[in-house]
Coordinates of C-alpha atoms and ligand atoms in Angstrom, one line a residue:
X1 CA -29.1 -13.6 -60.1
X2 CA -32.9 -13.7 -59.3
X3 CA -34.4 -12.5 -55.9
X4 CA -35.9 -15.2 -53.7
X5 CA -39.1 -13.7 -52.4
X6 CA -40.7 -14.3 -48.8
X7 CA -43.1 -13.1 -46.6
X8 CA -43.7 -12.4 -43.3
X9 CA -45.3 -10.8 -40.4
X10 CA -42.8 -8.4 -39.2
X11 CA -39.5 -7.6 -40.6
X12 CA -36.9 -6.9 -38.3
X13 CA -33.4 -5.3 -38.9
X14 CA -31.3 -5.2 -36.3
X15 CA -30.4 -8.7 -34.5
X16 CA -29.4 -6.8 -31.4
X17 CA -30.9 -7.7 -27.8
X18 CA -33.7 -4.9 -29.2
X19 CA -34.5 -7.0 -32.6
X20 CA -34.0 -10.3 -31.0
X21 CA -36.7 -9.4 -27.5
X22 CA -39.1 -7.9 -30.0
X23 CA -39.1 -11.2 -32.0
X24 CA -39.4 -13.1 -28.7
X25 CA -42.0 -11.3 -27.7
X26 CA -43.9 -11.5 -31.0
X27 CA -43.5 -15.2 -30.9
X28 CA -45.0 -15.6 -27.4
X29 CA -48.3 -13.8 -28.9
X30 CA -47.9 -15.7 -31.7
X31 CA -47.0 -13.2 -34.7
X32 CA -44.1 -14.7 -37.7
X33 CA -40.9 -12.0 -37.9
X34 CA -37.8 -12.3 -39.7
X35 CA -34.6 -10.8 -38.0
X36 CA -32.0 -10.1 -40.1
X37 CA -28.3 -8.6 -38.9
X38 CA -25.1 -7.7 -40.7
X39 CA -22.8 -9.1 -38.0
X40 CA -21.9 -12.5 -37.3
X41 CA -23.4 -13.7 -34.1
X42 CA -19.8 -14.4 -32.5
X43 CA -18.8 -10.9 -33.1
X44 CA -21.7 -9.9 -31.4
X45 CA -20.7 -12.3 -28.5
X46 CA -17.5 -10.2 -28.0
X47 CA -18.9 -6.7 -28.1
X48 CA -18.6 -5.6 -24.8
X49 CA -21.1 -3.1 -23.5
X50 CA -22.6 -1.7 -20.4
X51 CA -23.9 -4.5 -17.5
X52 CA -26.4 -3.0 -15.7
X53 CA -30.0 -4.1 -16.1
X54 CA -32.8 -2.4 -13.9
X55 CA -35.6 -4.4 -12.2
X56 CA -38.4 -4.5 -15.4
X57 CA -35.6 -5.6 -17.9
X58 CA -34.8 -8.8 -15.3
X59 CA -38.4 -9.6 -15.2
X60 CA -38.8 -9.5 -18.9
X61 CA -36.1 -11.7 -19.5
X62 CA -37.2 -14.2 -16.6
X63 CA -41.6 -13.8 -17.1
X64 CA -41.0 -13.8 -21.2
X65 CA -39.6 -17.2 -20.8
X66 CA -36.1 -16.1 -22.1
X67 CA -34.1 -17.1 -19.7
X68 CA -33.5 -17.1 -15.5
X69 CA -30.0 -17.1 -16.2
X70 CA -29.7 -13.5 -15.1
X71 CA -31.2 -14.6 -11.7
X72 CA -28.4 -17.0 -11.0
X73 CA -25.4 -15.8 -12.8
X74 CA -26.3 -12.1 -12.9
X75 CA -25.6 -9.9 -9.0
X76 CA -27.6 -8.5 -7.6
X77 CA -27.1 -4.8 -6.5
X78 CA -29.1 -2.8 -3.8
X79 CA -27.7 0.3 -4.4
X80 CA -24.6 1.9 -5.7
X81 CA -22.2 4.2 -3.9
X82 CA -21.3 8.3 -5.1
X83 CA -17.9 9.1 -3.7
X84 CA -16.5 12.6 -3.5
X85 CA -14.9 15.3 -1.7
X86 CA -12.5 11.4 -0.6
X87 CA -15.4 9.7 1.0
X88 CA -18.5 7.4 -0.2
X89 CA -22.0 7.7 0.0
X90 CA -23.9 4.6 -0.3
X91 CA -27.5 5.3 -2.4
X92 CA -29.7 2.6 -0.6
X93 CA -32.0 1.4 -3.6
X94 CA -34.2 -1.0 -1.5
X95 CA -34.3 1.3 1.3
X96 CA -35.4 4.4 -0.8
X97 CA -37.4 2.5 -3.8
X98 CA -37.8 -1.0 -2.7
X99 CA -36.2 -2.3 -6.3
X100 CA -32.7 -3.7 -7.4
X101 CA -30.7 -3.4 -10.4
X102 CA -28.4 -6.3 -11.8
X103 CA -25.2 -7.1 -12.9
X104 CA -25.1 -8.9 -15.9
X105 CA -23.6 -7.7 -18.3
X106 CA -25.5 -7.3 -22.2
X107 CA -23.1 -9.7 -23.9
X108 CA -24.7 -12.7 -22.0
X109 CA -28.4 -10.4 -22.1
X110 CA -27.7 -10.9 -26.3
X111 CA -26.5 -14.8 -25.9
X112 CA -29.5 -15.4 -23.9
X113 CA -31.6 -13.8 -26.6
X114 CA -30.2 -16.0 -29.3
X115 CA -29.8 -19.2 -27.7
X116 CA -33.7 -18.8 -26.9
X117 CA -34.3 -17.3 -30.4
X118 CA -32.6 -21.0 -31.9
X119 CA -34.3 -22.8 -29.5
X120 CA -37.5 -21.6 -30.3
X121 CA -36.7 -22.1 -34.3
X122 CA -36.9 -17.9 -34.8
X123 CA -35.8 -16.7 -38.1
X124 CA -32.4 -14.9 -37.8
X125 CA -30.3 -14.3 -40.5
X126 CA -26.7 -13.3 -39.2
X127 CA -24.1 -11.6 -41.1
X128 CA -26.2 -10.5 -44.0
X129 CA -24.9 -7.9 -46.3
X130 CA -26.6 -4.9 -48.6
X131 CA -29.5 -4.2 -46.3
X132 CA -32.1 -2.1 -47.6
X133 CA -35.5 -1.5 -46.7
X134 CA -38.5 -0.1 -49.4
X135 CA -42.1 1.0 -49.4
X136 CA -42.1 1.8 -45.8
X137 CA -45.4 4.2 -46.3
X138 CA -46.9 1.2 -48.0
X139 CA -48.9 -1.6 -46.5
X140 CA -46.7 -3.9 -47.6
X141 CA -43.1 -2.3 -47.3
X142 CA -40.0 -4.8 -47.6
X143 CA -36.4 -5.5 -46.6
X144 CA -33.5 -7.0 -49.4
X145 CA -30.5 -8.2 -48.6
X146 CA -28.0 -10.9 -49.5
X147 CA -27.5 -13.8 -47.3
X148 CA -24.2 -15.0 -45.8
X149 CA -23.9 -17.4 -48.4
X150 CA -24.6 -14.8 -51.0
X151 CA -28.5 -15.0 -52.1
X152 CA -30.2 -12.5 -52.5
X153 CA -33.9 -12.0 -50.5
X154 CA -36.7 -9.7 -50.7
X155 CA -38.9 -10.6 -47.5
X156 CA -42.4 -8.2 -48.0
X157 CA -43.6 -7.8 -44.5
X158 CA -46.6 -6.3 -43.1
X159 CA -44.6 -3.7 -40.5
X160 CA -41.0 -3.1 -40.9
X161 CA -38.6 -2.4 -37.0
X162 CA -35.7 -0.8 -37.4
X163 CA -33.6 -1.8 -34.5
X164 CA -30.4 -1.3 -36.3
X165 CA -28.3 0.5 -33.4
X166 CA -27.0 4.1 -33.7
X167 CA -25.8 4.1 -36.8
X168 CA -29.2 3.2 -37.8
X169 CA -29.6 2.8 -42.3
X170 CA -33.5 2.3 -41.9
X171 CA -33.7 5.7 -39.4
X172 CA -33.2 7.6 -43.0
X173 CA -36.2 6.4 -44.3
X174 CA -37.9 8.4 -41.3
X175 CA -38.9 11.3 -43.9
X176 CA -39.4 14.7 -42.2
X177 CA -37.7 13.2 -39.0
X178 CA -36.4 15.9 -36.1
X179 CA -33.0 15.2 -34.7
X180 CA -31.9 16.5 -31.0
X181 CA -28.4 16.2 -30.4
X182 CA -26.0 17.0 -27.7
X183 CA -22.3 16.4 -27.9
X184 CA -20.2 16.0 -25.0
X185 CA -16.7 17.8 -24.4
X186 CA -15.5 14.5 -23.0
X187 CA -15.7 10.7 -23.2
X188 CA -15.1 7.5 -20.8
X189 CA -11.7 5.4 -21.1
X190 CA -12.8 2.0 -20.8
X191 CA -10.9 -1.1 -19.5
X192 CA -11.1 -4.5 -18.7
X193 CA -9.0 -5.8 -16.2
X194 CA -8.0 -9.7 -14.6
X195 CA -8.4 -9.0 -10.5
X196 CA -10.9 -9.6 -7.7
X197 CA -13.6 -6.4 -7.3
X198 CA -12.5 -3.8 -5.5
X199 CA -16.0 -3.4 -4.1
X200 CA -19.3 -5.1 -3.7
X201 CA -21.5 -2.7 -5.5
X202 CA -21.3 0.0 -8.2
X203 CA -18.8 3.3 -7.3
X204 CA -19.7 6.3 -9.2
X205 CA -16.7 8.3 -8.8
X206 CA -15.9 12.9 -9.1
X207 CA -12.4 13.7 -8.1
X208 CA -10.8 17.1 -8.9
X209 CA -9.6 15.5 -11.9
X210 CA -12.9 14.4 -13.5
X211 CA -15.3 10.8 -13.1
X212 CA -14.3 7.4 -12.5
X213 CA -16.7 4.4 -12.8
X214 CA -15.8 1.3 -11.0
X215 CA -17.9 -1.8 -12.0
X216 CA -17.5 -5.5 -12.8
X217 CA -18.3 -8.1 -15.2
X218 CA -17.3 -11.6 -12.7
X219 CA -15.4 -12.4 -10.1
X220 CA -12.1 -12.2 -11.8
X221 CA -12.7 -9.5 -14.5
X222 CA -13.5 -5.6 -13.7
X223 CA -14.7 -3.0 -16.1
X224 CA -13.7 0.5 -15.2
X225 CA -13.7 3.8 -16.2
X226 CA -12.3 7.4 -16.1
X227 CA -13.4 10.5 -17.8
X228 CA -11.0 11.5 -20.8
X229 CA -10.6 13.7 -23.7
X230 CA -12.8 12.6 -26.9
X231 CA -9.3 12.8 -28.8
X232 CA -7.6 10.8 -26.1
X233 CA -5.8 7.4 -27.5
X234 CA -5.4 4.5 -25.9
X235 CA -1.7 4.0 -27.0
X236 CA -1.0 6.7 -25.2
X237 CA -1.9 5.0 -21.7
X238 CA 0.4 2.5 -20.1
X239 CA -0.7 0.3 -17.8
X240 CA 0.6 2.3 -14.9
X241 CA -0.8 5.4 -16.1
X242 CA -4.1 4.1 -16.0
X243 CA -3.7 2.8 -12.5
X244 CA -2.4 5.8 -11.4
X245 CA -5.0 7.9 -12.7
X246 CA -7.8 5.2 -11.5
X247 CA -6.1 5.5 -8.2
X248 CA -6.3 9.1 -8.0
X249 CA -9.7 9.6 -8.9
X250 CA -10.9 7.5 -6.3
X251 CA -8.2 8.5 -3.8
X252 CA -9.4 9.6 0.2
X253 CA -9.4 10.0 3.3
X254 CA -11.0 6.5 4.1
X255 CA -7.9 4.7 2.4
X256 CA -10.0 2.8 -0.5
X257 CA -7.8 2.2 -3.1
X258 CA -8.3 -0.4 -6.1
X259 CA -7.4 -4.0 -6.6
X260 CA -5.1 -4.0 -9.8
X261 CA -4.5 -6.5 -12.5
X262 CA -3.3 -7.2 -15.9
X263 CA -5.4 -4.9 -18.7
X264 CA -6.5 -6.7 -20.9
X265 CA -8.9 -4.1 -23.3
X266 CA -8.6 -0.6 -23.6
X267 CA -11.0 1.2 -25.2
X268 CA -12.5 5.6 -25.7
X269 CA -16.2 4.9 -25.9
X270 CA -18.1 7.9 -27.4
X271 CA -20.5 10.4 -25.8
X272 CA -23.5 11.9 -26.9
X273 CA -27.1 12.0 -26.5
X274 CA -29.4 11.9 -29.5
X275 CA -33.3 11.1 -30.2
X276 CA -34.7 10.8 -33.4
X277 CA -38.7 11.7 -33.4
X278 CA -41.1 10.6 -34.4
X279 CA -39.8 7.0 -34.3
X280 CA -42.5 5.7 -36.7
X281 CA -42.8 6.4 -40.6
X282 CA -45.7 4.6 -42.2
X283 CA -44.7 1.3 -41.4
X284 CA -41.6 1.6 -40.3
X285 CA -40.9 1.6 -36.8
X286 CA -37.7 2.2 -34.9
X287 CA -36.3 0.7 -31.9
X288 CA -33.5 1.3 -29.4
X289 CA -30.6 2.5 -30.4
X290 CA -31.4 3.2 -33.8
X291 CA -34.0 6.4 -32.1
X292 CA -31.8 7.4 -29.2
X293 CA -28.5 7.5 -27.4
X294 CA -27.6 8.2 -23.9
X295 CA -24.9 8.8 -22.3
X296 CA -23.6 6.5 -20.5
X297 CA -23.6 7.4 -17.0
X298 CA -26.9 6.5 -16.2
X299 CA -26.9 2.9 -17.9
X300 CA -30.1 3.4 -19.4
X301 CA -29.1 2.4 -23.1
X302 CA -29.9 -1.4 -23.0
X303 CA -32.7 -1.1 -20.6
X304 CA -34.7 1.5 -22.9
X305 CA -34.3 -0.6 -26.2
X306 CA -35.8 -3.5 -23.9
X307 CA -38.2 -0.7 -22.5
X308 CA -38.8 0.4 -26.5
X309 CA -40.1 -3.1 -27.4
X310 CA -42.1 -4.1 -24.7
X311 CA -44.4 -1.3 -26.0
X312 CA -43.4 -2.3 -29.2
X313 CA -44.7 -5.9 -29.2
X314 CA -48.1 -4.9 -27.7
X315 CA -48.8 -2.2 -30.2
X316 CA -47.9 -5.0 -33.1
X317 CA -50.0 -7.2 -31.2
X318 CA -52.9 -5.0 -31.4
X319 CA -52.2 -4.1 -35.4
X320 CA -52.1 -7.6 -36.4
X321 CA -54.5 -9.2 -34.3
X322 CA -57.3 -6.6 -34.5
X323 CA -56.3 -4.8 -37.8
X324 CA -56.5 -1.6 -35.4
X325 CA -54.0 0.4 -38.2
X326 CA -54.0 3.3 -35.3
X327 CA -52.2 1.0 -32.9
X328 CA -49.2 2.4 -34.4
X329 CA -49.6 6.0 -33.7
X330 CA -49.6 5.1 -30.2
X331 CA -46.1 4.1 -30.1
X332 CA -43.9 7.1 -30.5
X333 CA -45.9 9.0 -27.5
X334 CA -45.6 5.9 -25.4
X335 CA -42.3 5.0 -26.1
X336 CA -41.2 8.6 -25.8
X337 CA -42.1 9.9 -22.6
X338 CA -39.7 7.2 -21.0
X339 CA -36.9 7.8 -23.5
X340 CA -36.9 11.7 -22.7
X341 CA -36.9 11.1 -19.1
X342 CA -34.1 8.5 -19.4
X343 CA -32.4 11.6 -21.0
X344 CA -32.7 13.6 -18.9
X345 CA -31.6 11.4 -15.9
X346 CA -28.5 10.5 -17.7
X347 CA -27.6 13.9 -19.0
X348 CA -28.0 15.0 -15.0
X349 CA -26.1 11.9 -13.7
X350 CA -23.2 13.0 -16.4
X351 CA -23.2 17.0 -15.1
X352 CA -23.4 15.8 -11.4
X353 CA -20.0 13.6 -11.6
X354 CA -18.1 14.9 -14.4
X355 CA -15.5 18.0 -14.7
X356 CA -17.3 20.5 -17.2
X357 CA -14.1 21.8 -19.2
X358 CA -13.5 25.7 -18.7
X359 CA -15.8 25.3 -15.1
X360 CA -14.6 27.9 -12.8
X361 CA -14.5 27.7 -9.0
X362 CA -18.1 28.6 -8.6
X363 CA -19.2 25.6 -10.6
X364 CA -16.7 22.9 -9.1
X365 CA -18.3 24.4 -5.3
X366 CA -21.9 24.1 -6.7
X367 CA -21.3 20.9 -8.1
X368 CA -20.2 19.3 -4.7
X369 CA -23.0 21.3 -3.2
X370 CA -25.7 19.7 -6.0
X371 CA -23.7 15.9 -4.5
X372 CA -24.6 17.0 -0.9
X373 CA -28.2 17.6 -1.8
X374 CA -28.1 14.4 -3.8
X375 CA -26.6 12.3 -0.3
X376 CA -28.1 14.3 2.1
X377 CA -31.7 13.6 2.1
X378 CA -33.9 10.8 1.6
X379 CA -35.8 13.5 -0.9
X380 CA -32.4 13.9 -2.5
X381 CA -31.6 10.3 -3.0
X382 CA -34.8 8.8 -4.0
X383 CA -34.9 10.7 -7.9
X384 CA -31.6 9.2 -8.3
X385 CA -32.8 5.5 -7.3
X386 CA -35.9 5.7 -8.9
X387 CA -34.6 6.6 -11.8
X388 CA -31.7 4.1 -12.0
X389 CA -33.6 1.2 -11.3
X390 CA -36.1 2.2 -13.6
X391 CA -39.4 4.2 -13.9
X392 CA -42.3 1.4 -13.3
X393 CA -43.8 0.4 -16.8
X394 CA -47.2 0.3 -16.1
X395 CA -47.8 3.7 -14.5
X396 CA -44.7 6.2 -16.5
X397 CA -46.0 8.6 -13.7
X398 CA -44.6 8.1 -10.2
X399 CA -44.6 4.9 -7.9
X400 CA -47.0 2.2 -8.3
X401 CA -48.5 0.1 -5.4
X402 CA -47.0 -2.9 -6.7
X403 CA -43.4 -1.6 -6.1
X404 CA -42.5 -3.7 -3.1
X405 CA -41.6 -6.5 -5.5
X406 CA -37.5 -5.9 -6.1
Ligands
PHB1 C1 -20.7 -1.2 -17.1 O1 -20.6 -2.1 -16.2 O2 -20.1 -1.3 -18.2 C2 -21.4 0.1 -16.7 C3 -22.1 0.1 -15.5 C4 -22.8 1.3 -15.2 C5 -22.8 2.4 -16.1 C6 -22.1 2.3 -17.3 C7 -21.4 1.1 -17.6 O3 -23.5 3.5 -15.8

């Protein structure tokens, strides 16, 4: 079977919320990409991932033109509360930071994406198999793959984006690549369950027996979580086991205890954090997931791919429009200095809240005395907000003027 050839401006693999914004955005400055994914677009739809978006990734969807949906549908969330030692302490985003974070969770962030993608007649090819990607140190690198309906395509492209999530294929064409890694002795049991919220904003849980997260997706279904073993299976968890242990976790002297309901998903979600540098070969650049993980804990995943191709499109935008061919080696350095701070925040949310396996007395004590420093001052609190609801774009160093806008 012969190859059906195409061009265009910028090839995209990945039709994640990363590959699909990045296409958006190119779009709105008026540059042709081609997405391309290997999942269908409804099993997208039903991957359920983390729901926090801070204040930068709300405005890009909304100022972009995506969508506004997240401003009515999404909640909005002025803080979140840490709880130990049986009590809460509420971190008071507005007060400290003047910003917000929202709820809304990144399975309607992608369906947003793609209804605007269709509505705007964007190119993108679901459930596409035998990806590859070629020439990347070329000027004119390419992606082939076979459609759903089993063509074949070679699309030559001036700048290839790998956006193709942590088990990246295109990060292996990053020759000479360094990887930093850091496992985690521990991972998050993750459910989703039918009841009312148990409480208006976010509770970021450490009892003696490790974290709990306590979130929501609407007013009828809750997402929560509790620390477990990496090994742990989910067979091995009844329903009243998980509520008990839920319960525990959360347990004081204040009384709060957890609305229950019917589980409904039960899922270990894996740990790690990992960035791939630089994240630029020739022209090939990656995106998102596909140069980094985070831990969870600090719900920075989504919001740094979004962060990842707003510097993205402008750098394109510069290479296309002005032929400036050193546009591109501004991207790793820019996109970078976020990424390794939104490491490091989630790696220090993850040691604050969670039980280090083999910790002695000392470190349990210094860890509650680390959460006291945390609650007890406004200089203690105001890292942890600023650095939840996200690090202002235009300045990466420190508060901007402008930041009384939530
Ligand atoms: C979620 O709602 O799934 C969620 C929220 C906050 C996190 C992680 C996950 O830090």
């Amino acid at each position: 079977m012969s190859r059906i050839l195409s061009s265009t401006t910028v090839g995209i693999v990945g039709g994640g919320p990363a590959g699909l914004m990045l296409s958006h955005l190119l779009q709105v400055a008026g540059i042709e990409s081609v997405v391309i994914e290997t999942r269908p677009r409804e099993e997208i739809e039903h991957t359920h991932r983390a729901g926090i978006l801070e204040r930068d990734s709300v405005r890009l969807l909304v100022d972009s033109g995506v969508s506004d949906r997240v401003l009515r549908d999404g909640h909005e969330h002025r803080g979140i509360d840490l709880r130990f030692g049986g009590t809460s302490h509420r971190i008071d985003f507005q007060g400290l930071v003047g910003a917000s974070t929202w709820l809304y969770p990144q399975t309607d962030v992608f369906l947003d994406l793609a209804d605007a993608r269709q509505r705007d007649g964007g190119d993108v090819r679901y459930a596409v198999t035998g990806t590859s990607v070629v020439d990347v140190t070329s000027d004119r690198p390419g992606m082939l793959f076979t459609d759903s309906a089993g063509a074949e395509h070679e699309v030559r492209c001036d700048v290839l984006v790998g956006a193709d999530g942590s088990r990246s294929m295109t990060r292996s064409s990053v020759e000479g690549r360094t990887e930093y890694f850091r496992q985690y002795p521990f991972a998050w049991f993750g459910i989703l369950c039918e009841a009312p919220p148990s409480a208006e904003e976010l509770i970021y849980a450490r009892g003696d027996a490790g974290f709990a997260l306590i979130s929501s997706r609407t007013d009828a279904i809750q997402r929560m979580y509790f620390q477990c073993s990496p090994e742990e299976s989910v067979d091995d968890w009844s329903e009243d086991r998980i509520w008990s242990e839920l319960q525990g976790r959360l347990a004081g002297e204040d009384g709060f205890t957890l609305t229950e309901g019917r589980i409904f998903e039960k899922t270990v979600l894996p740990f790690r954090s990992y960035v791939c540098e630089p994240m630029r070969h020739g022209n090939l650049l990656l995106a998102g997931d596909a140069a980094h993980t985070v831990p969870p804990t600090g719900a920075k995943g989504l919001n740094l791919a979004l962060a990842d191709v707003r510097v993205l499109a402008e750098v394109l935008e510069r290479f296309v429009r002005k032929s400036d061919s050193s546009a591109l080696d501004d991207y790793t350095d820019r996109a970078l200095t976020r990424v390794w701070k939104a490491q490091n925040f989630s790696y220090w949310m993850t040691t604050l809240l969670h039980a280090l396996p083999g910790a002695t007395h000392f470190d349990a004590r210094r860890q509650l005395a680390e959460l006291e420093s945390v609650v007890g001052s406004v200089g203690g609190s105001t890292y942890l907000a600023e650095a939840y609801t996200g690090w202002p774009t235009r300045s990466e160093r420190g508060l901007s003027p402008g930041r009384s806008c939530r």
